[in-house]
């Protein structure tokens, strides 16, 4: 029973009880007055689930906009007229005690009334200057409470802050005069970037970031960077409590996976996707990512721990509890780009407190979250070997035997579009320029006149990313939201000045097929068969796929498909799912997001029947979704709120509810 | 597929005073020297994401050609200045000075076809200049 399990997951059980969450699967439920959304993944479980059902299949058709709120409070823009934030507005609110807390479009925390959207307070720039006001939006904040002392925790730019939850005031005794510098020594003196926000476990703030210098390590020409270590800070004082080395240093287990001197110069590998935590165990779950460089590893022989691994730490000490590497010696930028989701499963009659970790490859890895023991066997299978001089391909890669992947893996001729024979022939002509390859086929050395690369699926952006995943604790179902885009992997000797790497992503390819909104393909259509953006529902108690539905029309109205009466084919994007007692809410993402994803996307926002995948309601928002929709109840009313924005539309929050 | 490079120029572009934007396009813009200063800043601070010569990269759009004009056509140059100074670079927003940001604005404008003009000293001057793609 979800409501009764909430206090166990919460750091503050007393508070949760006092708010009157009264949901029961047995006796008739009392009216729900208040239901919180305590972390931007719903809870530290990161299941993006709410047990609310005041909005349901029978009345969702009446859902309308209650109020909107600009992505940055007018009191701030009035003071700093040059503050013109990006329309990629990530700020996903949490709701606690009737107040929403969220990073705004420049990453300042805003607290506003959960029922009306009216401002309660706005974090003031640390100094009254444009320099301090400048910033980018982040995905979310976390909260810490001890007695009456309640604090909002946020990462903004180079700094970690805690704010008084009632007033937004800084704590002068936290860090240096109220903030902690997160800057670490990097080769290029790069700033700290952590857009996914912190997570607070017990009295420890866990901080992870994106960089490590030289960008994200996925496209440069240098092998040198700095490992983006994960750090723990005292929530009261800001003191650094521990540092976990994502690249094990000499004497630490795992160091042997970096032969020669690679450990002295390779970097990146940060947990840039959101983290999850088991508050009872005191463990934090870190989805770690690719090392430098993401596409060539001749200078880093070995498996390269803890790149592209799930690492579990005791948040109190920073000591590793267990880990699992999803991609050995990553050559594809196949990050764990998604938040881990903590789920209690019933497998063969046995209850297992599990963690589900999606990977960009489309694989879903499921473990006992306390021990790291796979719930279903994971097999090491032989994979193709690189022909790039000096490369050290791993002989095998891990493949879960269950559940099946949520997206296409690899490309064969059978995958090419066949909407019409003519389009199939065009697709074949394009595909012939490449070597159609299975998953984990390494990059080809590019030579002009030869094949353009190893064409596989997914591409380096991955099928699953930060937006994927919602888990239903009542039914044991997991919903993966992903996109199918193939990608060509090829490397060549870098031409740029200052290169220190033998091979890098081939920037010198000439006469490549034109790319449309779906990548390469005939007449701007995708190269491969649909669905493109889609939802995959799993029964995670059995590790089986239940159904797959396309999300959005995709290219069904393309002139070349006229008269074919195609069903929705799926729109490319990074929309975030929200799961309630009976519905799955999902937008189509936005063209404000990075990369091409969202270019084809619109502003349609849908409610699906979570049991069948059928669309039961849809509406048009003023712009596409740029962050996660969340839901809560206040004063007996269920409200949905979602950040939106597009290239043409400034960011804002849109709150939806039923008419009263 | 990673890059958004290979965008085509829509045509010559110019920077013109706002009041005259709807009339014939007179010669107005930034100095080559100021644009050169901006180019150096771009190489150091922008190219890692936006690519060499700002042709676009894996994580950031092109600031040249069609992709640039899709976002900035008809807007005051001050809007571009404001966006840069308050959000860029992504990993350290607020770290560019007004002088560097004016120079970057000049560089981006000239990259997209703006003609010769005088050095711009004050951000307020940018209020009177409109970003307009030529035909």
Coordinates of N, CA, C and O in Angstrom, one line a residue, chain A residues 514-654:
Chain A
X514 N 22.3 13.7 -46.4 CA 21.7 14.8 -45.6 C 21.0 14.3 -44.4 O 20.4 13.3 -44.4
X515 N 21.0 15.2 -43.4 CA 20.3 14.9 -42.2 C 19.0 15.7 -42.1 O 19.0 16.9 -42.3
X516 N 17.9 15.1 -41.8 CA 16.7 15.8 -41.5 C 16.4 15.8 -40.0 O 17.3 15.5 -39.2
X517 N 15.2 16.1 -39.7 CA 14.9 16.1 -38.2 C 15.0 14.7 -37.5 O 15.1 14.7 -36.3
X518 N 15.0 13.7 -38.3 CA 15.2 12.3 -37.8 C 16.6 11.7 -38.0 O 16.8 10.5 -37.9
X519 N 17.5 12.6 -38.4 CA 18.8 12.1 -38.7 C 18.9 11.8 -40.2 O 18.1 12.3 -41.0
X520 N 19.8 10.8 -40.6 CA 19.8 10.5 -42.0 C 18.6 9.7 -42.4 O 18.0 9.0 -41.6
X521 N 18.1 9.8 -43.6 CA 16.9 9.1 -44.1 C 16.4 9.8 -45.4 O 16.8 10.9 -45.7
X522 N 15.6 9.0 -46.1 CA 15.1 9.6 -47.4 C 14.1 10.7 -47.2 O 13.2 10.6 -46.4
X523 N 14.3 11.8 -47.9 CA 13.4 12.9 -48.0 C 13.0 13.5 -46.6 O 11.9 13.9 -46.4
X524 N 14.0 13.4 -45.7 CA 13.7 14.0 -44.4 C 13.0 13.0 -43.5 O 12.6 13.4 -42.3
X525 N 12.7 11.8 -44.0 CA 12.1 10.8 -43.1 C 13.1 10.0 -42.4 O 14.3 10.1 -42.7
X526 N 12.7 9.3 -41.3 CA 13.7 8.5 -40.6 C 14.2 7.3 -41.6 O 13.5 7.0 -42.5
X527 N 15.4 6.8 -41.3 CA 15.9 5.7 -42.1 C 15.3 4.4 -41.7 O 15.1 3.5 -42.5
X528 N 14.9 4.3 -40.4 CA 14.5 3.0 -39.8 C 13.0 3.0 -39.5 O 12.4 4.1 -39.4
X529 N 12.4 1.8 -39.4 CA 11.0 1.7 -39.1 C 10.6 2.3 -37.8 O 11.4 2.4 -36.9
X530 N 9.3 2.7 -37.7 CA 8.8 3.2 -36.4 C 8.6 2.1 -35.4 O 8.8 0.9 -35.8
X531 N 8.3 2.4 -34.1 CA 8.0 3.7 -33.6 C 9.3 4.5 -33.3 O 10.3 3.9 -33.1
X532 N 9.1 5.8 -33.3 CA 10.3 6.7 -33.0 C 10.2 7.1 -31.5 O 10.6 6.2 -30.7
X533 N 9.6 8.2 -31.1 CA 9.4 8.4 -29.7 C 8.3 7.4 -29.2 O 7.2 7.3 -29.8
X534 N 8.5 6.7 -28.1 CA 7.5 5.7 -27.7 C 7.6 5.4 -26.2 O 8.6 5.7 -25.5
X535 N 6.6 4.7 -25.7 CA 6.5 4.3 -24.3 C 6.5 2.8 -24.4 O 5.8 2.1 -25.1
X536 N 7.3 2.2 -23.5 CA 7.3 0.7 -23.3 C 6.9 0.4 -21.9 O 7.5 0.9 -21.0
X537 N 5.9 -0.4 -21.8 CA 5.4 -0.8 -20.4 C 5.9 -2.2 -20.1 O 5.9 -3.1 -20.9
X538 N 6.4 -2.3 -18.9 CA 7.0 -3.6 -18.4 C 6.2 -4.1 -17.2 O 5.8 -3.3 -16.3
X539 N 6.0 -5.4 -17.1 CA 5.7 -6.0 -15.8 C 7.0 -6.4 -15.1 O 7.7 -7.3 -15.5
X540 N 7.5 -5.6 -14.2 CA 8.8 -5.8 -13.6 C 8.8 -6.9 -12.6 O 9.9 -7.3 -12.2
X541 N 7.6 -7.4 -12.2 CA 7.6 -8.6 -11.4 C 8.0 -9.8 -12.2 O 8.6 -10.8 -11.6
X542 N 7.8 -9.7 -13.5 CA 8.1 -10.9 -14.4 C 9.3 -10.5 -15.3 O 9.8 -11.4 -15.9
X543 N 9.6 -9.3 -15.3 CA 10.7 -8.9 -16.3 C 10.3 -9.0 -17.7 O 11.1 -9.3 -18.6
X544 N 9.0 -8.7 -18.0 CA 8.5 -8.9 -19.3 C 7.9 -7.6 -19.8 O 7.3 -6.8 -19.1
X545 N 7.9 -7.5 -21.2 CA 7.4 -6.3 -21.8 C 5.9 -6.5 -22.0 O 5.5 -7.6 -22.4
X546 N 5.1 -5.5 -21.7 CA 3.6 -5.6 -21.9 C 3.1 -5.0 -23.2 O 2.4 -5.6 -23.9
X547 N 3.5 -3.8 -23.4 CA 3.1 -3.2 -24.7 C 4.0 -2.0 -25.0 O 4.7 -1.5 -24.1
X548 N 3.9 -1.6 -26.3 CA 4.7 -0.4 -26.8 C 3.7 0.5 -27.5 O 3.0 0.0 -28.4
X549 N 3.7 1.8 -27.2 CA 2.9 2.7 -28.0 C 3.7 3.9 -28.4 O 4.6 4.3 -27.7
X550 N 3.4 4.4 -29.6 CA 4.1 5.6 -30.1 C 3.6 6.8 -29.3 O 2.4 6.9 -28.9
X551 N 4.5 7.8 -29.0 CA 4.1 9.0 -28.4 C 4.1 10.1 -29.4 O 5.2 10.6 -29.8
X552 N 3.0 10.6 -29.9 CA 3.0 11.7 -30.9 C 2.9 11.2 -32.3 O 3.2 10.0 -32.6
X553 N 2.5 12.1 -33.2 CA 2.3 11.7 -34.6 C 3.6 11.4 -35.3 O 3.6 10.6 -36.2
X554 N 4.7 12.1 -34.9 CA 6.0 11.9 -35.7 C 5.7 12.3 -37.2 O 5.0 13.2 -37.4
X555 N 6.3 11.6 -38.1 CA 6.3 12.1 -39.5 C 5.1 11.5 -40.3 O 5.1 11.5 -41.5
X556 N 4.0 11.1 -39.6 CA 2.9 10.5 -40.4 C 2.3 11.3 -41.4 O 1.7 10.8 -42.4
X557 N 2.4 12.7 -41.3 CA 1.8 13.6 -42.3 C 2.8 14.0 -43.3 O 2.5 15.0 -44.1
X558 N 4.0 13.4 -43.4 CA 5.0 13.8 -44.4 C 4.4 13.5 -45.8 O 3.7 12.6 -46.0
X559 N 4.7 14.5 -46.7 CA 4.1 14.3 -48.1 C 4.3 13.0 -48.7 O 3.5 12.4 -49.4
X560 N 5.5 12.4 -48.5 CA 5.8 11.1 -49.1 C 5.0 9.9 -48.5 O 5.0 8.8 -49.1
X561 N 4.3 10.2 -47.4 CA 3.5 9.1 -46.8 C 2.0 9.4 -47.0 O 1.1 8.7 -46.4
X562 N 1.7 10.4 -47.9 CA 0.3 10.8 -48.1 C -0.5 9.6 -48.6 O -0.1 8.8 -49.4
X563 N -1.7 9.5 -48.0 CA -2.6 8.4 -48.5 C -2.4 7.1 -47.8 O -3.2 6.1 -48.1
X564 N -1.4 7.0 -47.0 CA -1.1 5.7 -46.4 C -1.9 5.5 -45.1 O -2.0 4.3 -44.6
X565 N -2.5 6.5 -44.6 CA -3.3 6.5 -43.4 C -2.5 5.8 -42.2 O -3.0 4.8 -41.6
X566 N -1.4 6.3 -42.0 CA -0.5 5.6 -40.9 C -1.0 6.1 -39.5 O -1.5 7.2 -39.4
X567 N -0.8 5.2 -38.6 CA -1.1 5.6 -37.2 C 0.0 6.5 -36.7 O 1.0 6.7 -37.3
X568 N -0.2 7.0 -35.4 CA 0.9 7.8 -34.9 C 2.2 7.0 -34.9 O 2.2 5.8 -34.6
X569 N 3.3 7.7 -35.3 CA 4.6 7.0 -35.5 C 5.6 7.3 -34.4 O 6.6 6.7 -34.2
X570 N 5.2 8.3 -33.6 CA 6.1 8.7 -32.5 C 7.0 9.9 -32.8 O 7.7 9.9 -33.8
X571 N 7.0 10.9 -31.9 CA 7.7 12.1 -32.1 C 9.0 12.0 -31.3 O 9.1 11.5 -30.2
X572 N 10.1 12.5 -31.9 CA 11.4 12.5 -31.2 C 11.4 13.6 -30.1 O 11.0 14.7 -30.3
X573 N 11.9 13.2 -29.0 CA 12.0 14.2 -27.9 C 12.4 13.6 -26.6 O 12.7 12.4 -26.6
X574 N 12.5 14.4 -25.6 CA 12.9 13.9 -24.2 C 11.8 14.3 -23.3 O 12.0 15.0 -22.3
X575 N 10.6 13.8 -23.5 CA 9.5 14.1 -22.5 C 9.6 13.2 -21.3 O 10.1 12.1 -21.3
X576 N 9.1 13.8 -20.2 CA 9.2 13.1 -18.9 C 7.8 12.6 -18.5 O 6.8 13.3 -18.6
X577 N 7.8 11.3 -18.1 CA 6.5 10.7 -17.7 C 6.1 11.1 -16.3 O 7.0 11.3 -15.4
X578 N 4.8 11.2 -16.0 CA 4.3 11.3 -14.7 C 3.2 10.2 -14.5 O 2.3 10.2 -15.3
X579 N 3.3 9.4 -13.5 CA 2.4 8.3 -13.3 C 1.5 8.6 -12.1 O 2.0 9.1 -11.1
X580 N 0.2 8.4 -12.3 CA -0.7 8.5 -11.1 C -1.4 7.2 -11.0 O -1.1 6.2 -11.6
X581 N -2.4 7.2 -10.1 CA -3.1 5.9 -9.8 C -3.7 5.3 -11.1 O -3.7 4.0 -11.2
X582 N -4.1 6.1 -12.0 CA -4.7 5.4 -13.2 C -4.1 6.0 -14.5 O -4.4 5.4 -15.6
X583 N -3.4 7.0 -14.5 CA -3.0 7.7 -15.7 C -1.5 7.8 -15.9 O -0.8 7.9 -14.8
X584 N -1.0 7.9 -17.1 CA 0.4 8.3 -17.4 C 0.3 9.5 -18.2 O -0.2 9.6 -19.3
X585 N 0.9 10.6 -17.7 CA 0.9 11.9 -18.4 C 2.3 12.1 -19.1 O 3.3 11.7 -18.5
X586 N 2.2 12.6 -20.3 CA 3.5 12.7 -21.1 C 3.3 13.8 -22.1 O 2.3 13.8 -22.8
X587 N 4.3 14.7 -22.2 CA 4.3 15.7 -23.3 C 5.1 15.2 -24.5 O 5.2 14.0 -24.6
X588 N 5.6 16.1 -25.3 CA 6.4 15.7 -26.5 C 7.7 16.4 -26.4 O 8.4 16.4 -27.5
X589 N 8.1 17.0 -25.3 CA 9.4 17.6 -25.2 C 9.4 18.9 -26.0 O 8.3 19.4 -26.3
X590 N 10.5 19.5 -26.3 CA 10.5 20.8 -26.9 C 11.8 21.1 -27.8 O 12.8 20.4 -27.6
X591 N 11.6 22.0 -28.7 CA 12.8 22.3 -29.5 C 13.8 23.2 -28.8 O 14.9 23.5 -29.3
X592 N 13.5 23.5 -27.5 CA 14.5 24.2 -26.8 C 15.6 23.3 -26.2 O 16.6 23.8 -25.8
X593 N 15.4 22.0 -26.3 CA 16.3 21.1 -25.7 C 17.5 21.0 -26.7 O 17.5 21.3 -27.8
X594 N 18.6 20.5 -26.1 CA 19.8 20.3 -26.9 C 19.7 19.3 -28.0 O 18.9 18.4 -27.9
X595 N 20.6 19.3 -29.0 CA 20.5 18.3 -30.0 C 19.3 18.6 -30.9 O 18.7 19.6 -30.8
X596 N 19.1 17.6 -31.7 CA 17.9 17.8 -32.6 C 16.6 17.4 -32.0 O 15.5 17.6 -32.5
X597 N 16.7 16.7 -30.9 CA 15.5 16.2 -30.3 C 14.5 17.3 -29.9 O 14.9 18.2 -29.2
X598 N 13.3 17.1 -30.3 CA 12.3 18.1 -30.0 C 12.0 19.0 -31.2 O 11.1 19.7 -31.3
X599 N 12.9 18.9 -32.2 CA 12.7 19.7 -33.4 C 11.4 19.3 -34.1 O 10.7 20.1 -34.6
X600 N 11.1 18.0 -34.0 CA 9.8 17.5 -34.6 C 8.7 17.6 -33.6 O 7.6 17.4 -33.9
X601 N 9.0 17.9 -32.4 CA 8.0 17.9 -31.3 C 7.1 19.0 -31.3 O 7.4 20.1 -31.7
X602 N 5.9 18.8 -30.8 CA 5.0 19.9 -30.6 C 4.7 20.1 -29.2 O 5.5 19.7 -28.3
X603 N 3.6 20.7 -28.9 CA 3.3 21.1 -27.5 C 2.1 20.3 -27.0 O 1.5 20.6 -26.0
X604 N 1.9 19.1 -27.7 CA 0.8 18.3 -27.2 C 1.1 17.6 -25.9 O 2.3 17.1 -25.7
X605 N 0.2 17.6 -25.0 CA 0.4 17.0 -23.7 C -0.8 16.0 -23.5 O -1.9 16.3 -23.7
X606 N -0.4 14.7 -23.2 CA -1.4 13.7 -23.2 C -1.5 13.0 -21.9 O -0.6 12.9 -21.1
X607 N -2.7 12.4 -21.7 CA -2.9 11.4 -20.6 C -3.2 10.1 -21.2 O -4.1 9.9 -22.1
X608 N -2.4 9.1 -20.9 CA -2.6 7.7 -21.3 C -3.3 6.9 -20.2 O -3.0 7.1 -19.0
X609 N -4.1 5.9 -20.6 CA -4.5 4.9 -19.7 C -3.3 4.1 -19.4 O -2.7 3.4 -20.3
X610 N -2.8 4.1 -18.2 CA -1.6 3.4 -17.9 C -1.6 1.9 -18.0 O -0.6 1.2 -18.0
X611 N -2.9 1.4 -18.0 CA -3.0 -0.1 -18.1 C -2.9 -0.5 -19.6 O -2.3 -1.6 -19.8
X612 N -3.4 0.3 -20.5 CA -3.4 -0.1 -21.9 C -2.6 0.7 -22.8 O -2.3 0.2 -24.0
X613 N -2.2 1.9 -22.4 CA -1.4 2.7 -23.3 C -2.3 3.5 -24.3 O -1.8 4.2 -25.2
X614 N -3.6 3.5 -24.1 CA -4.5 4.2 -25.0 C -4.5 5.7 -24.5 O -4.6 6.0 -23.3
X615 N -4.5 6.6 -25.5 CA -4.6 8.1 -25.2 C -6.1 8.3 -24.7 O -7.0 8.0 -25.4
X616 N -6.2 8.9 -23.5 CA -7.6 9.2 -23.1 C -7.9 10.7 -23.1 O -9.0 11.1 -23.0
X617 N -6.8 11.5 -23.2 CA -7.0 12.9 -23.2 C -5.8 13.6 -23.8 O -4.7 13.1 -23.6
X618 N -6.0 14.7 -24.5 CA -4.8 15.5 -24.9 C -5.1 16.9 -25.0 O -6.3 17.3 -25.3
X619 N -4.1 17.7 -24.9 CA -4.4 19.2 -25.0 C -3.1 19.8 -25.6 O -2.1 19.1 -25.7
X620 N -3.2 21.0 -26.0 CA -2.0 21.8 -26.5 C -1.6 22.8 -25.4 O -2.4 23.6 -25.0
X621 N -0.4 22.7 -25.0 CA 0.2 23.7 -24.1 C 0.7 24.8 -24.9 O 1.0 24.7 -26.2
X622 N 1.0 26.0 -24.3 CA 1.6 27.1 -25.1 C 2.9 26.8 -25.7 O 3.3 27.4 -26.7
X623 N 3.6 25.8 -25.1 CA 4.9 25.3 -25.7 C 5.2 23.9 -25.2 O 4.5 23.4 -24.3
X624 N 6.2 23.3 -25.7 CA 6.5 22.0 -25.3 C 7.1 21.9 -23.9 O 7.6 22.9 -23.4
X625 N 7.1 20.7 -23.4 CA 7.6 20.5 -22.0 C 9.2 20.4 -22.0 O 9.8 19.8 -22.8
X626 N 9.8 21.1 -21.0 CA 11.2 21.2 -20.9 C 11.7 20.5 -19.6 O 12.9 20.4 -19.4
X627 N 10.8 20.1 -18.8 CA 11.1 19.4 -17.6 C 10.0 18.4 -17.3 O 9.1 18.2 -18.1
X628 N 10.0 17.9 -16.0 CA 9.0 16.9 -15.7 C 7.7 17.5 -15.2 O 7.7 18.4 -14.4
X629 N 6.6 16.9 -15.6 CA 5.3 17.2 -15.0 C 5.3 16.6 -13.6 O 5.8 15.5 -13.4
X630 N 4.8 17.3 -12.6 CA 4.6 16.7 -11.3 C 3.2 16.9 -10.8 O 2.5 17.8 -11.4
X631 N 2.8 16.2 -9.8 CA 1.4 16.4 -9.3 C 1.4 16.3 -7.8 O 2.2 15.7 -7.2
X632 N 0.4 17.0 -7.3 CA 0.2 17.1 -5.8 C -1.2 17.5 -5.5 O -2.0 17.9 -6.4
X633 N -1.6 17.4 -4.3 CA -2.9 17.8 -3.9 C -2.7 18.9 -2.8 O -1.9 18.7 -1.9
X634 N -3.6 19.9 -2.9 CA -3.6 20.9 -1.8 C -5.0 21.4 -1.7 O -5.7 21.6 -2.7
X635 N -5.5 21.5 -0.4 CA -6.9 21.9 -0.2 C -7.9 21.0 -0.9 O -8.9 21.4 -1.3
X636 N -7.5 19.7 -1.0 CA -8.4 18.8 -1.6 C -8.5 18.8 -3.2 O -9.2 18.1 -3.8
X637 N -7.6 19.6 -3.8 CA -7.5 19.7 -5.2 C -6.2 19.1 -5.7 O -5.1 19.4 -5.2
X638 N -6.3 18.3 -6.8 CA -5.1 17.7 -7.4 C -4.7 18.7 -8.5 O -5.5 19.1 -9.3
X639 N -3.4 19.0 -8.5 CA -2.9 20.0 -9.5 C -1.7 19.3 -10.2 O -0.9 18.6 -9.5
X640 N -1.6 19.5 -11.5 CA -0.4 19.1 -12.2 C 0.4 20.4 -12.6 O -0.2 21.4 -13.0
X641 N 1.7 20.4 -12.5 CA 2.5 21.5 -12.9 C 3.6 21.1 -13.8 O 4.2 20.0 -13.4
X642 N 3.9 21.8 -14.8 CA 5.0 21.4 -15.7 C 5.7 22.6 -16.3 O 5.1 23.6 -16.6
X643 N 7.1 22.6 -16.3 CA 7.8 23.6 -17.0 C 7.8 23.5 -18.5 O 7.9 22.4 -19.0
X644 N 7.5 24.6 -19.2 CA 7.5 24.5 -20.6 C 8.4 25.6 -21.2 O 8.8 26.5 -20.5
X645 N 8.6 25.6 -22.5 CA 9.4 26.6 -23.2 C 9.7 26.1 -24.6 O 9.7 24.9 -24.8
X646 N 10.0 27.0 -25.5 CA 10.5 26.6 -26.8 C 11.3 27.7 -27.4 O 11.4 28.8 -26.7
X647 N 11.9 27.5 -28.5 CA 12.7 28.6 -29.1 C 11.8 29.9 -29.3 O 12.4 30.9 -29.2
X648 N 10.6 29.7 -29.5 CA 9.7 30.8 -29.7 C 8.9 31.3 -28.5 O 8.3 32.3 -28.5
X649 N 9.0 30.5 -27.4 CA 8.2 30.8 -26.3 C 9.0 30.8 -25.0 O 9.7 29.8 -24.7
X650 N 9.1 31.9 -24.2 CA 9.9 31.9 -23.0 C 9.4 30.9 -22.0 O 8.2 30.5 -22.0
X651 N 10.3 30.5 -21.2 CA 9.9 29.4 -20.2 C 8.8 29.9 -19.2 O 8.8 31.1 -18.9
X652 N 8.0 29.0 -18.8 CA 7.0 29.3 -17.7 C 6.5 28.0 -17.1 O 6.7 26.9 -17.7
X653 N 5.9 28.1 -16.0 CA 5.3 27.0 -15.4 C 3.8 27.0 -15.7 O 3.2 28.1 -15.6
X654 N 3.2 25.9 -16.0 CA 1.8 25.8 -16.3 C 1.2 24.8 -15.3 O 1.6 23.7 -15.2

